[in-house]
Every structure is written in structure tokens, then in C-alpha cells.
């Protein structure tokens, strides 16, 4: 039994897809299929059932899973400590994150990660949605709420603040001295029935009477509208910093705190490419958001 075949087996088990495993390993789906068939022939038993939806472990495959993981951990430890491959991380890692953190926090972290690990392929999926790690949509996800189901490892990484923002020109034309004045200005925000996480539904927390006139699923669009003087908007402070022309509005009356959670599947614990990426993301989030709530 070859270790390389077991690596293929593990990635197919994790992703449930030949194409997904191939993405990680740098192989095409047909090669993945042949390697799995060869391993099954060597062992004399099917390890997966195949269907149009992908690969599902058989009972024999389930029994092989833990020994294969143990071999992976041992191989990874050897590679990190011995020989010319020491410290080398290879393969691909897919990170799912909301648009704001993906656009304004993670780019530098991903670039540094790629610089330090030339054999690692970094994929950053920036979408306004909750990513399903159980369906292998990503190896690692950044979320604003913690999932309460699944074989997942969840780590609360950092808090961040949010406030109302507008341009000085907009405020000169629409003076706001108290919360009641917000009913008289154009509000910007998310499309209500497309908000993907309840933690992002800020407007009702300010007032049940507020109805945003201009809405978008994109935080960047909301930021640009606000910077153009189109209205007033709740923005994360780390995003608003990208547009220094914006000023906070009613900072003592309207302020929110939310958290970023790093989420990964149990199967990814101990996998060098995922462990290294997790460390880099945690460091980047904490560094970027540390001690900046008042700026």
C-alpha cells in the first residue's frame, strides 16, 4: 500500500468529490479515480460508493480513515522536522469569508502565506453567505456567528466595532443631532431578505421605523455609496478606515460589536496546509483589529 494512494483516499474522503480532491493534490479527477480504484484493488474491497453526487465512504473506507489520518500526521511531522522538505507546505487551501473581511483584512495575509509557502495554492472565496464545511465548500471559513452543528472546530478570533458613517457634505445638508433625526435622511444597507446572517441585520436595532432606501448585498457597494454622499450607513470600522473622508455619526448612541469566528472541519486538524493557514489567518485578524475600535 502506497502512502501517495492513501493521500488521495484521505482527500476524497474529506471533499466527497474527485475534482475537489484533485484541486488539493494537483491532479485531475480522472487520475484521482484511477488511484482510488488501484487502492481498492490492492485492498480487495471497495472504499467508496460512487454516485452523481460524488464519493461516500463504505464501511471499509470508514475503518481505513483513522489509520490513514495517523499516517498523514506522522508523514507531516517527518516533513516538518527532517530533510530538505522541512517546513514545506504543499497543496491548496480554500478560505471562505464574507466580503468585508475578505477584501479589507485577508489580502495581505494570503499574500504573505503564499510568499512563505511557494508550494501552497491559496483560494479566497469572498461571498455574502455562510459556507458549508460539511459539504466541503471551503477548508476554512470566517464567519460572524458560530455554527452549532457538525463536526467542526470553532474559534472566536477577534471582535470588531461598527458605527454609522456619512460624508461631511451629507451631514452639512442633513444635520443629525440625535437618533430621531435618522428618520429624515436616506439610509443605506443590506437587502433585508438577503441578509445571510442575523448578526448583520443592524437597522432594526437602531429603530423599527427605519427603512433603507438604497440596499445591496455587497458591503463594498454600501461603502462606495456612503463615500459618494448618497446616504448614511452602518459600516464595520475596519472597512470605513479605507475611506478616510467618512466620519462617524452619533458614535455614542449607535455602536455595535461583532465577532469573527474561524471555523474548520475536524478532518482538517493536523493537516499541515490547513494548520499553517489557520495560524496565518488568526494572526492577521487579531493584528488588523487589535486596539483599533476607537479609530
PDB file of C-alpha atoms in Angstrom:
ATOM      1  CA  UNK A   1       0.000   0.000   0.000  1.00  0.00           C
ATOM      2  CA  UNK A   2       1.495   3.319  -1.085  1.00  0.00           C
ATOM      3  CA  UNK A   3       1.303   6.464   1.065  1.00  0.00           C
ATOM      4  CA  UNK A   4       0.552   8.533  -2.055  1.00  0.00           C
ATOM      5  CA  UNK A   5      -2.577   6.447  -2.651  1.00  0.00           C
ATOM      6  CA  UNK A   6      -3.648   6.960   0.950  1.00  0.00           C
ATOM      7  CA  UNK A   7      -3.240  10.732   0.495  1.00  0.00           C
ATOM      8  CA  UNK A   8      -5.656  10.536  -2.402  1.00  0.00           C
ATOM      9  CA  UNK A   9      -8.012   8.422  -0.320  1.00  0.00           C
ATOM     10  CA  UNK A  10      -7.995  10.996   2.509  1.00  0.00           C
ATOM     11  CA  UNK A  11      -8.705  13.959   0.254  1.00  0.00           C
ATOM     12  CA  UNK A  12     -11.558  12.142  -1.482  1.00  0.00           C
ATOM     13  CA  UNK A  13     -12.970  11.244   1.940  1.00  0.00           C
ATOM     14  CA  UNK A  14     -12.715  14.887   3.026  1.00  0.00           C
ATOM     15  CA  UNK A  15     -14.135  16.509  -0.074  1.00  0.00           C
ATOM     16  CA  UNK A  16     -16.512  13.791  -1.268  1.00  0.00           C
ATOM     17  CA  UNK A  17     -15.516  14.735  -4.810  1.00  0.00           C
ATOM     18  CA  UNK A  18     -12.851  13.578  -7.218  1.00  0.00           C
ATOM     19  CA  UNK A  19     -12.497  17.120  -8.541  1.00  0.00           C
ATOM     20  CA  UNK A  20     -12.243  18.558  -5.038  1.00  0.00           C
ATOM     21  CA  UNK A  21      -9.533  16.094  -4.062  1.00  0.00           C
ATOM     22  CA  UNK A  22      -7.745  16.773  -7.330  1.00  0.00           C
ATOM     23  CA  UNK A  23      -7.779  20.510  -6.637  1.00  0.00           C
ATOM     24  CA  UNK A  24      -5.984  19.927  -3.353  1.00  0.00           C
ATOM     25  CA  UNK A  25      -3.497  17.418  -4.743  1.00  0.00           C
ATOM     26  CA  UNK A  26      -2.843  18.969  -8.145  1.00  0.00           C
ATOM     27  CA  UNK A  27      -4.365  16.032 -10.021  1.00  0.00           C
ATOM     28  CA  UNK A  28      -7.215  15.765 -12.497  1.00  0.00           C
ATOM     29  CA  UNK A  29     -10.396  13.964 -11.464  1.00  0.00           C
ATOM     30  CA  UNK A  30      -9.713  11.010 -13.761  1.00  0.00           C
ATOM     31  CA  UNK A  31      -6.328  10.399 -12.132  1.00  0.00           C
ATOM     32  CA  UNK A  32      -7.935  10.578  -8.708  1.00  0.00           C
ATOM     33  CA  UNK A  33     -10.489   7.975  -9.783  1.00  0.00           C
ATOM     34  CA  UNK A  34      -7.775   5.643 -11.081  1.00  0.00           C
ATOM     35  CA  UNK A  35      -5.757   5.977  -7.869  1.00  0.00           C
ATOM     36  CA  UNK A  36      -8.789   5.129  -5.745  1.00  0.00           C
ATOM     37  CA  UNK A  37      -9.602   2.131  -7.929  1.00  0.00           C
ATOM     38  CA  UNK A  38      -5.998   0.928  -7.660  1.00  0.00           C
ATOM     39  CA  UNK A  39      -6.090   1.231  -3.865  1.00  0.00           C
ATOM     40  CA  UNK A  40      -9.379  -0.662  -3.716  1.00  0.00           C
ATOM     41  CA  UNK A  41      -7.889  -3.395  -5.900  1.00  0.00           C
ATOM     42  CA  UNK A  42      -4.845  -3.626  -3.627  1.00  0.00           C
ATOM     43  CA  UNK A  43      -7.031  -3.933  -0.524  1.00  0.00           C
ATOM     44  CA  UNK A  44      -9.584  -6.173  -2.200  1.00  0.00           C
ATOM     45  CA  UNK A  45     -12.588  -4.143  -1.046  1.00  0.00           C
ATOM     46  CA  UNK A  46     -14.485  -1.014  -2.162  1.00  0.00           C
ATOM     47  CA  UNK A  47     -13.691   2.067  -0.088  1.00  0.00           C
ATOM     48  CA  UNK A  48     -16.332   4.347  -1.612  1.00  0.00           C
ATOM     49  CA  UNK A  49     -19.712   4.131  -3.227  1.00  0.00           C
ATOM     50  CA  UNK A  50     -19.886   6.338  -6.316  1.00  0.00           C
ATOM     51  CA  UNK A  51     -22.895   8.385  -7.368  1.00  0.00           C
ATOM     52  CA  UNK A  52     -23.546  11.530  -9.435  1.00  0.00           C
ATOM     53  CA  UNK A  53     -23.208  13.441  -6.145  1.00  0.00           C
ATOM     54  CA  UNK A  54     -19.687  12.147  -5.539  1.00  0.00           C
ATOM     55  CA  UNK A  55     -17.967   9.656  -3.253  1.00  0.00           C
ATOM     56  CA  UNK A  56     -19.332   8.265   0.033  1.00  0.00           C
ATOM     57  CA  UNK A  57     -17.259   6.091   2.344  1.00  0.00           C
ATOM     58  CA  UNK A  58     -18.184   2.430   2.666  1.00  0.00           C
ATOM     59  CA  UNK A  59     -17.821   0.600   5.973  1.00  0.00           C
ATOM     60  CA  UNK A  60     -14.345  -0.496   4.887  1.00  0.00           C
ATOM     61  CA  UNK A  61     -13.487   3.084   3.987  1.00  0.00           C
ATOM     62  CA  UNK A  62     -14.593   4.252   7.422  1.00  0.00           C
ATOM     63  CA  UNK A  63     -12.296   1.668   9.029  1.00  0.00           C
ATOM     64  CA  UNK A  64      -9.369   2.878   6.941  1.00  0.00           C
ATOM     65  CA  UNK A  65      -9.937   6.538   7.782  1.00  0.00           C
ATOM     66  CA  UNK A  66      -8.287   6.701  11.212  1.00  0.00           C
ATOM     67  CA  UNK A  67      -5.161   4.688  10.263  1.00  0.00           C
ATOM     68  CA  UNK A  68      -4.760   6.856   7.148  1.00  0.00           C
ATOM     69  CA  UNK A  69      -5.041  10.038   9.241  1.00  0.00           C
ATOM     70  CA  UNK A  70      -2.425   8.689  11.649  1.00  0.00           C
ATOM     71  CA  UNK A  71      -0.075   8.058   8.724  1.00  0.00           C
ATOM     72  CA  UNK A  72      -0.738  11.573   7.430  1.00  0.00           C
ATOM     73  CA  UNK A  73       0.132  13.102  10.793  1.00  0.00           C
ATOM     74  CA  UNK A  74       3.323  11.055  11.019  1.00  0.00           C
ATOM     75  CA  UNK A  75       4.336  11.963   7.452  1.00  0.00           C
ATOM     76  CA  UNK A  76       3.616  15.623   8.116  1.00  0.00           C
ATOM     77  CA  UNK A  77       5.674  15.609  11.298  1.00  0.00           C
ATOM     78  CA  UNK A  78       8.585  13.987   9.474  1.00  0.00           C
ATOM     79  CA  UNK A  79       8.382  16.503   6.626  1.00  0.00           C
ATOM     80  CA  UNK A  80       8.330  19.435   9.052  1.00  0.00           C
ATOM     81  CA  UNK A  81      11.347  18.292  11.019  1.00  0.00           C
ATOM     82  CA  UNK A  82      13.620  16.301   8.709  1.00  0.00           C
ATOM     83  CA  UNK A  83      15.314  16.565   5.347  1.00  0.00           C
ATOM     84  CA  UNK A  84      15.106  19.134   2.552  1.00  0.00           C
ATOM     85  CA  UNK A  85      11.299  19.284   2.759  1.00  0.00           C
ATOM     86  CA  UNK A  86      11.329  20.541   6.363  1.00  0.00           C
ATOM     87  CA  UNK A  87       8.813  23.343   6.792  1.00  0.00           C
ATOM     88  CA  UNK A  88       7.335  22.874   3.318  1.00  0.00           C
ATOM     89  CA  UNK A  89       3.551  23.126   2.976  1.00  0.00           C
ATOM     90  CA  UNK A  90       2.025  21.996  -0.309  1.00  0.00           C
ATOM     91  CA  UNK A  91      -1.379  21.582  -1.916  1.00  0.00           C
ATOM     92  CA  UNK A  92      -4.282  24.008  -1.969  1.00  0.00           C
ATOM     93  CA  UNK A  93      -6.398  25.568   0.730  1.00  0.00           C
ATOM     94  CA  UNK A  94      -9.737  27.274   0.145  1.00  0.00           C
ATOM     95  CA  UNK A  95     -10.858  30.030   2.517  1.00  0.00           C
ATOM     96  CA  UNK A  96     -14.466  31.200   2.585  1.00  0.00           C
ATOM     97  CA  UNK A  97     -15.113  34.629   4.068  1.00  0.00           C
ATOM     98  CA  UNK A  98     -17.651  37.463   3.939  1.00  0.00           C
ATOM     99  CA  UNK A  99     -16.790  40.229   1.513  1.00  0.00           C
ATOM    100  CA  UNK A 100     -15.718  42.776   4.121  1.00  0.00           C
ATOM    101  CA  UNK A 101     -13.061  40.716   5.871  1.00  0.00           C
ATOM    102  CA  UNK A 102     -12.011  39.088   2.590  1.00  0.00           C
ATOM    103  CA  UNK A 103     -11.480  42.474   0.931  1.00  0.00           C
ATOM    104  CA  UNK A 104     -10.060  44.580   3.758  1.00  0.00           C
ATOM    105  CA  UNK A 105      -8.258  42.181   6.124  1.00  0.00           C
ATOM    106  CA  UNK A 106      -7.214  38.962   4.392  1.00  0.00           C
ATOM    107  CA  UNK A 107      -5.453  40.028   1.148  1.00  0.00           C
ATOM    108  CA  UNK A 108      -2.121  40.806   2.840  1.00  0.00           C
ATOM    109  CA  UNK A 109      -2.357  37.682   4.972  1.00  0.00           C
ATOM    110  CA  UNK A 110      -2.943  35.495   1.914  1.00  0.00           C
ATOM    111  CA  UNK A 111      -0.077  37.114   0.021  1.00  0.00           C
ATOM    112  CA  UNK A 112       2.299  36.598   2.954  1.00  0.00           C
ATOM    113  CA  UNK A 113       1.135  32.996   3.296  1.00  0.00           C
ATOM    114  CA  UNK A 114       1.827  32.351  -0.393  1.00  0.00           C
ATOM    115  CA  UNK A 115       5.253  34.043  -0.169  1.00  0.00           C
ATOM    116  CA  UNK A 116       6.255  31.868   2.777  1.00  0.00           C
ATOM    117  CA  UNK A 117       4.895  28.663   1.234  1.00  0.00           C
ATOM    118  CA  UNK A 118       5.567  28.636  -2.528  1.00  0.00           C
ATOM    119  CA  UNK A 119       4.041  25.168  -2.978  1.00  0.00           C
ATOM    120  CA  UNK A 120       0.753  26.229  -1.360  1.00  0.00           C
ATOM    121  CA  UNK A 121      -2.135  27.406  -3.557  1.00  0.00           C
ATOM    122  CA  UNK A 122      -4.380  29.856  -1.706  1.00  0.00           C
ATOM    123  CA  UNK A 123      -8.011  30.286  -2.811  1.00  0.00           C
ATOM    124  CA  UNK A 124     -10.041  33.082  -1.196  1.00  0.00           C
ATOM    125  CA  UNK A 125     -13.789  32.887  -1.846  1.00  0.00           C
ATOM    126  CA  UNK A 126     -15.398  36.233  -0.959  1.00  0.00           C
ATOM    127  CA  UNK A 127     -19.164  35.879  -0.950  1.00  0.00           C
ATOM    128  CA  UNK A 128     -22.035  37.190   1.228  1.00  0.00           C
ATOM    129  CA  UNK A 129     -23.040  33.783   2.527  1.00  0.00           C
ATOM    130  CA  UNK A 130     -22.454  31.143   5.182  1.00  0.00           C
ATOM    131  CA  UNK A 131     -20.074  28.485   3.891  1.00  0.00           C
ATOM    132  CA  UNK A 132     -20.779  24.797   4.472  1.00  0.00           C
ATOM    133  CA  UNK A 133     -17.638  22.986   5.531  1.00  0.00           C
ATOM    134  CA  UNK A 134     -19.562  19.728   5.846  1.00  0.00           C
ATOM    135  CA  UNK A 135     -20.242  19.945   2.103  1.00  0.00           C
ATOM    136  CA  UNK A 136     -16.588  20.893   1.512  1.00  0.00           C
ATOM    137  CA  UNK A 137     -17.321  24.334   0.077  1.00  0.00           C
ATOM    138  CA  UNK A 138     -14.178  25.530   1.847  1.00  0.00           C
ATOM    139  CA  UNK A 139     -11.391  24.159   4.025  1.00  0.00           C
ATOM    140  CA  UNK A 140     -11.606  27.118   6.409  1.00  0.00           C
ATOM    141  CA  UNK A 141     -14.385  29.640   6.887  1.00  0.00           C
ATOM    142  CA  UNK A 142     -14.544  33.022   8.584  1.00  0.00           C
ATOM    143  CA  UNK A 143     -17.988  33.799   9.994  1.00  0.00           C
ATOM    144  CA  UNK A 144     -19.720  36.372  12.172  1.00  0.00           C
ATOM    145  CA  UNK A 145     -21.606  33.719  14.121  1.00  0.00           C
ATOM    146  CA  UNK A 146     -20.615  30.299  15.378  1.00  0.00           C
ATOM    147  CA  UNK A 147     -22.298  27.222  13.880  1.00  0.00           C
ATOM    148  CA  UNK A 148     -23.917  24.914  16.408  1.00  0.00           C
ATOM    149  CA  UNK A 149     -23.889  21.678  14.432  1.00  0.00           C
ATOM    150  CA  UNK A 150     -21.464  19.467  12.559  1.00  0.00           C
ATOM    151  CA  UNK A 151     -18.021  18.032  13.220  1.00  0.00           C
ATOM    152  CA  UNK A 152     -16.430  21.464  13.316  1.00  0.00           C
ATOM    153  CA  UNK A 153     -13.745  23.272  15.277  1.00  0.00           C
ATOM    154  CA  UNK A 154     -14.825  26.839  16.034  1.00  0.00           C
ATOM    155  CA  UNK A 155     -12.500  29.522  17.385  1.00  0.00           C
ATOM    156  CA  UNK A 156     -13.567  33.046  18.323  1.00  0.00           C
ATOM    157  CA  UNK A 157     -10.720  35.109  16.929  1.00  0.00           C
ATOM    158  CA  UNK A 158     -11.404  38.834  17.315  1.00  0.00           C
ATOM    159  CA  UNK A 159     -14.095  41.420  17.914  1.00  0.00           C
ATOM    160  CA  UNK A 160     -14.742  44.449  15.721  1.00  0.00           C
ATOM    161  CA  UNK A 161     -16.819  47.580  16.016  1.00  0.00           C
ATOM    162  CA  UNK A 162     -19.435  49.111  13.734  1.00  0.00           C
ATOM    163  CA  UNK A 163     -20.809  52.654  13.613  1.00  0.00           C
ATOM    164  CA  UNK A 164     -22.883  54.924  11.437  1.00  0.00           C
ATOM    165  CA  UNK A 165     -20.864  56.740   8.770  1.00  0.00           C
ATOM    166  CA  UNK A 166     -21.504  59.554   6.291  1.00  0.00           C
ATOM    167  CA  UNK A 167     -19.564  62.275   4.471  1.00  0.00           C
ATOM    168  CA  UNK A 168     -19.223  65.778   5.962  1.00  0.00           C
ATOM    169  CA  UNK A 169     -21.087  67.225   2.955  1.00  0.00           C
ATOM    170  CA  UNK A 170     -24.010  64.871   3.502  1.00  0.00           C
ATOM    171  CA  UNK A 171     -24.157  65.802   7.177  1.00  0.00           C
ATOM    172  CA  UNK A 172     -23.992  69.505   6.341  1.00  0.00           C
ATOM    173  CA  UNK A 173     -27.046  69.089   4.142  1.00  0.00           C
ATOM    174  CA  UNK A 174     -28.798  66.735   6.575  1.00  0.00           C
ATOM    175  CA  UNK A 175     -27.887  67.693  10.171  1.00  0.00           C
ATOM    176  CA  UNK A 176     -28.127  64.816  12.635  1.00  0.00           C
ATOM    177  CA  UNK A 177     -28.038  65.731  16.310  1.00  0.00           C
ATOM    178  CA  UNK A 178     -29.960  62.809  17.796  1.00  0.00           C
ATOM    179  CA  UNK A 179     -31.250  59.375  16.870  1.00  0.00           C
ATOM    180  CA  UNK A 180     -34.701  60.709  15.916  1.00  0.00           C
ATOM    181  CA  UNK A 181     -33.085  62.700  13.084  1.00  0.00           C
ATOM    182  CA  UNK A 182     -32.154  59.465  11.323  1.00  0.00           C
ATOM    183  CA  UNK A 183     -35.764  59.114  10.167  1.00  0.00           C
ATOM    184  CA  UNK A 184     -35.270  62.183   7.964  1.00  0.00           C
ATOM    185  CA  UNK A 185     -32.216  61.040   5.993  1.00  0.00           C
ATOM    186  CA  UNK A 186     -31.562  58.437   3.339  1.00  0.00           C
ATOM    187  CA  UNK A 187     -30.415  55.184   4.885  1.00  0.00           C
ATOM    188  CA  UNK A 188     -28.202  52.637   3.116  1.00  0.00           C
ATOM    189  CA  UNK A 189     -27.863  48.962   3.994  1.00  0.00           C
ATOM    190  CA  UNK A 190     -28.345  45.316   3.126  1.00  0.00           C
ATOM    191  CA  UNK A 191     -31.285  43.903   1.185  1.00  0.00           C
ATOM    192  CA  UNK A 192     -33.364  42.685   4.101  1.00  0.00           C
ATOM    193  CA  UNK A 193     -34.494  39.321   2.780  1.00  0.00           C
ATOM    194  CA  UNK A 194     -30.984  38.524   1.516  1.00  0.00           C
ATOM    195  CA  UNK A 195     -29.061  39.116   4.727  1.00  0.00           C
ATOM    196  CA  UNK A 196     -27.158  35.855   5.138  1.00  0.00           C
ATOM    197  CA  UNK A 197     -26.517  36.124   8.885  1.00  0.00           C
ATOM    198  CA  UNK A 198     -28.796  37.637  11.530  1.00  0.00           C
ATOM    199  CA  UNK A 199     -25.769  39.292  13.141  1.00  0.00           C
ATOM    200  CA  UNK A 200     -25.648  41.659  10.134  1.00  0.00           C
ATOM    201  CA  UNK A 201     -29.226  42.904  10.496  1.00  0.00           C
ATOM    202  CA  UNK A 202     -28.384  46.198  12.221  1.00  0.00           C
ATOM    203  CA  UNK A 203     -31.093  48.601  11.098  1.00  0.00           C
ATOM    204  CA  UNK A 204     -33.949  47.219  13.269  1.00  0.00           C
ATOM    205  CA  UNK A 205     -31.634  47.547  16.273  1.00  0.00           C
ATOM    206  CA  UNK A 206     -31.391  51.294  15.632  1.00  0.00           C
ATOM    207  CA  UNK A 207     -35.109  51.844  15.048  1.00  0.00           C
ATOM    208  CA  UNK A 208     -38.029  49.785  13.806  1.00  0.00           C
ATOM    209  CA  UNK A 209     -39.121  52.854  11.822  1.00  0.00           C
ATOM    210  CA  UNK A 210     -36.028  52.978   9.615  1.00  0.00           C
ATOM    211  CA  UNK A 211     -36.334  51.668   6.052  1.00  0.00           C
ATOM    212  CA  UNK A 212     -33.154  51.818   3.932  1.00  0.00           C
ATOM    213  CA  UNK A 213     -33.899  53.373   0.554  1.00  0.00           C
ATOM    214  CA  UNK A 214     -30.798  52.008  -1.191  1.00  0.00           C
ATOM    215  CA  UNK A 215     -29.733  48.457  -0.440  1.00  0.00           C
ATOM    216  CA  UNK A 216     -27.182  45.948  -1.706  1.00  0.00           C
ATOM    217  CA  UNK A 217     -25.856  42.504  -0.818  1.00  0.00           C
ATOM    218  CA  UNK A 218     -22.357  43.977  -1.260  1.00  0.00           C
ATOM    219  CA  UNK A 219     -20.643  45.770   1.612  1.00  0.00           C
ATOM    220  CA  UNK A 220     -18.264  47.404  -0.878  1.00  0.00           C
ATOM    221  CA  UNK A 221     -21.212  48.878  -2.756  1.00  0.00           C
ATOM    222  CA  UNK A 222     -22.604  50.242   0.513  1.00  0.00           C
ATOM    223  CA  UNK A 223     -19.203  51.720   1.338  1.00  0.00           C
ATOM    224  CA  UNK A 224     -18.919  53.392  -2.070  1.00  0.00           C
ATOM    225  CA  UNK A 225     -22.446  54.806  -1.878  1.00  0.00           C
ATOM    226  CA  UNK A 226     -21.658  56.258   1.527  1.00  0.00           C
ATOM    227  CA  UNK A 227     -18.361  57.776   0.351  1.00  0.00           C
ATOM    228  CA  UNK A 228     -20.167  59.337  -2.621  1.00  0.00           C
ATOM    229  CA  UNK A 229     -22.555  61.116  -0.253  1.00  0.00           C
ATOM    230  CA  UNK A 230     -25.591  59.028  -1.156  1.00  0.00           C
ATOM    231  CA  UNK A 231     -26.666  58.494   2.439  1.00  0.00           C
ATOM    232  CA  UNK A 232     -25.787  57.181   5.870  1.00  0.00           C
ATOM    233  CA  UNK A 233     -24.791  53.577   6.583  1.00  0.00           C
ATOM    234  CA  UNK A 234     -23.717  51.181   9.324  1.00  0.00           C
ATOM    235  CA  UNK A 235     -20.191  50.059   8.423  1.00  0.00           C
ATOM    236  CA  UNK A 236     -17.523  47.999  10.174  1.00  0.00           C
ATOM    237  CA  UNK A 237     -14.843  50.354  11.430  1.00  0.00           C
ATOM    238  CA  UNK A 238     -12.107  48.350   9.704  1.00  0.00           C
ATOM    239  CA  UNK A 239     -13.916  48.843   6.386  1.00  0.00           C
ATOM    240  CA  UNK A 240     -14.682  52.534   6.889  1.00  0.00           C
ATOM    241  CA  UNK A 241     -10.979  53.192   7.501  1.00  0.00           C
ATOM    242  CA  UNK A 242     -10.441  52.568   3.793  1.00  0.00           C
ATOM    243  CA  UNK A 243     -12.318  55.819   3.083  1.00  0.00           C
ATOM    244  CA  UNK A 244     -10.860  58.489   5.390  1.00  0.00           C
ATOM    245  CA  UNK A 245     -13.351  61.071   4.109  1.00  0.00           C
ATOM    246  CA  UNK A 246     -16.077  59.343   6.118  1.00  0.00           C
ATOM    247  CA  UNK A 247     -16.954  60.441   9.653  1.00  0.00           C
ATOM    248  CA  UNK A 248     -18.826  58.682  12.409  1.00  0.00           C
ATOM    249  CA  UNK A 249     -22.362  59.756  13.185  1.00  0.00           C
ATOM    250  CA  UNK A 250     -23.862  59.585  16.707  1.00  0.00           C
ATOM    251  CA  UNK A 251     -20.987  57.369  17.910  1.00  0.00           C
ATOM    252  CA  UNK A 252     -22.251  57.332  21.498  1.00  0.00           C
ATOM    253  CA  UNK A 253     -25.793  56.378  20.521  1.00  0.00           C
ATOM    254  CA  UNK A 254     -25.265  53.904  17.678  1.00  0.00           C
ATOM    255  CA  UNK A 255     -22.449  51.406  18.140  1.00  0.00           C
ATOM    256  CA  UNK A 256     -22.265  47.660  17.673  1.00  0.00           C
ATOM    257  CA  UNK A 257     -19.708  44.970  18.379  1.00  0.00           C
ATOM    258  CA  UNK A 258     -19.496  41.749  16.436  1.00  0.00           C
ATOM    259  CA  UNK A 259     -17.019  38.869  16.391  1.00  0.00           C
ATOM    260  CA  UNK A 260     -15.166  36.886  13.776  1.00  0.00           C
ATOM    261  CA  UNK A 261     -15.096  33.116  14.183  1.00  0.00           C
ATOM    262  CA  UNK A 262     -12.664  30.799  12.428  1.00  0.00           C
ATOM    263  CA  UNK A 263     -14.301  27.510  11.514  1.00  0.00           C
ATOM    264  CA  UNK A 264     -12.750  24.330  10.168  1.00  0.00           C
ATOM    265  CA  UNK A 265     -13.754  20.718   9.886  1.00  0.00           C
ATOM    266  CA  UNK A 266     -12.437  18.170  12.365  1.00  0.00           C
ATOM    267  CA  UNK A 267     -10.802  16.323   9.492  1.00  0.00           C
ATOM    268  CA  UNK A 268      -8.542  19.300   8.803  1.00  0.00           C
ATOM    269  CA  UNK A 269      -6.921  19.328  12.235  1.00  0.00           C
ATOM    270  CA  UNK A 270      -3.304  18.227  11.911  1.00  0.00           C
ATOM    271  CA  UNK A 271      -3.201  18.745   8.137  1.00  0.00           C
ATOM    272  CA  UNK A 272      -0.140  20.984   7.585  1.00  0.00           C
ATOM    273  CA  UNK A 273      -1.571  23.178   4.821  1.00  0.00           C
ATOM    274  CA  UNK A 274      -4.703  23.872   6.862  1.00  0.00           C
ATOM    275  CA  UNK A 275      -2.900  24.322  10.188  1.00  0.00           C
ATOM    276  CA  UNK A 276      -0.458  26.791   8.635  1.00  0.00           C
ATOM    277  CA  UNK A 277      -3.284  28.758   7.027  1.00  0.00           C
ATOM    278  CA  UNK A 278      -5.300  28.853  10.247  1.00  0.00           C
ATOM    279  CA  UNK A 279      -2.309  30.281  12.123  1.00  0.00           C
ATOM    280  CA  UNK A 280      -1.808  32.965   9.478  1.00  0.00           C
ATOM    281  CA  UNK A 281      -5.479  33.983   9.432  1.00  0.00           C
ATOM    282  CA  UNK A 282      -5.753  34.179  13.210  1.00  0.00           C
ATOM    283  CA  UNK A 283      -2.636  36.335  13.405  1.00  0.00           C
ATOM    284  CA  UNK A 284      -3.847  38.616  10.611  1.00  0.00           C
ATOM    285  CA  UNK A 285      -7.311  39.122  12.080  1.00  0.00           C
ATOM    286  CA  UNK A 286      -6.019  39.850  15.553  1.00  0.00           C
ATOM    287  CA  UNK A 287      -3.286  42.172  14.307  1.00  0.00           C
ATOM    288  CA  UNK A 288      -5.581  44.110  11.998  1.00  0.00           C
ATOM    289  CA  UNK A 289      -8.379  44.549  14.533  1.00  0.00           C
ATOM    290  CA  UNK A 290      -6.311  44.937  17.709  1.00  0.00           C
ATOM    291  CA  UNK A 291      -6.709  48.253  19.545  1.00  0.00           C
ATOM    292  CA  UNK A 292      -8.474  49.921  16.639  1.00  0.00           C
ATOM    293  CA  UNK A 293     -12.015  50.115  17.974  1.00  0.00           C
ATOM    294  CA  UNK A 294     -11.570  53.775  18.799  1.00  0.00           C
ATOM    295  CA  UNK A 295     -10.002  54.849  15.494  1.00  0.00           C
TER     296      UNK A 295
END
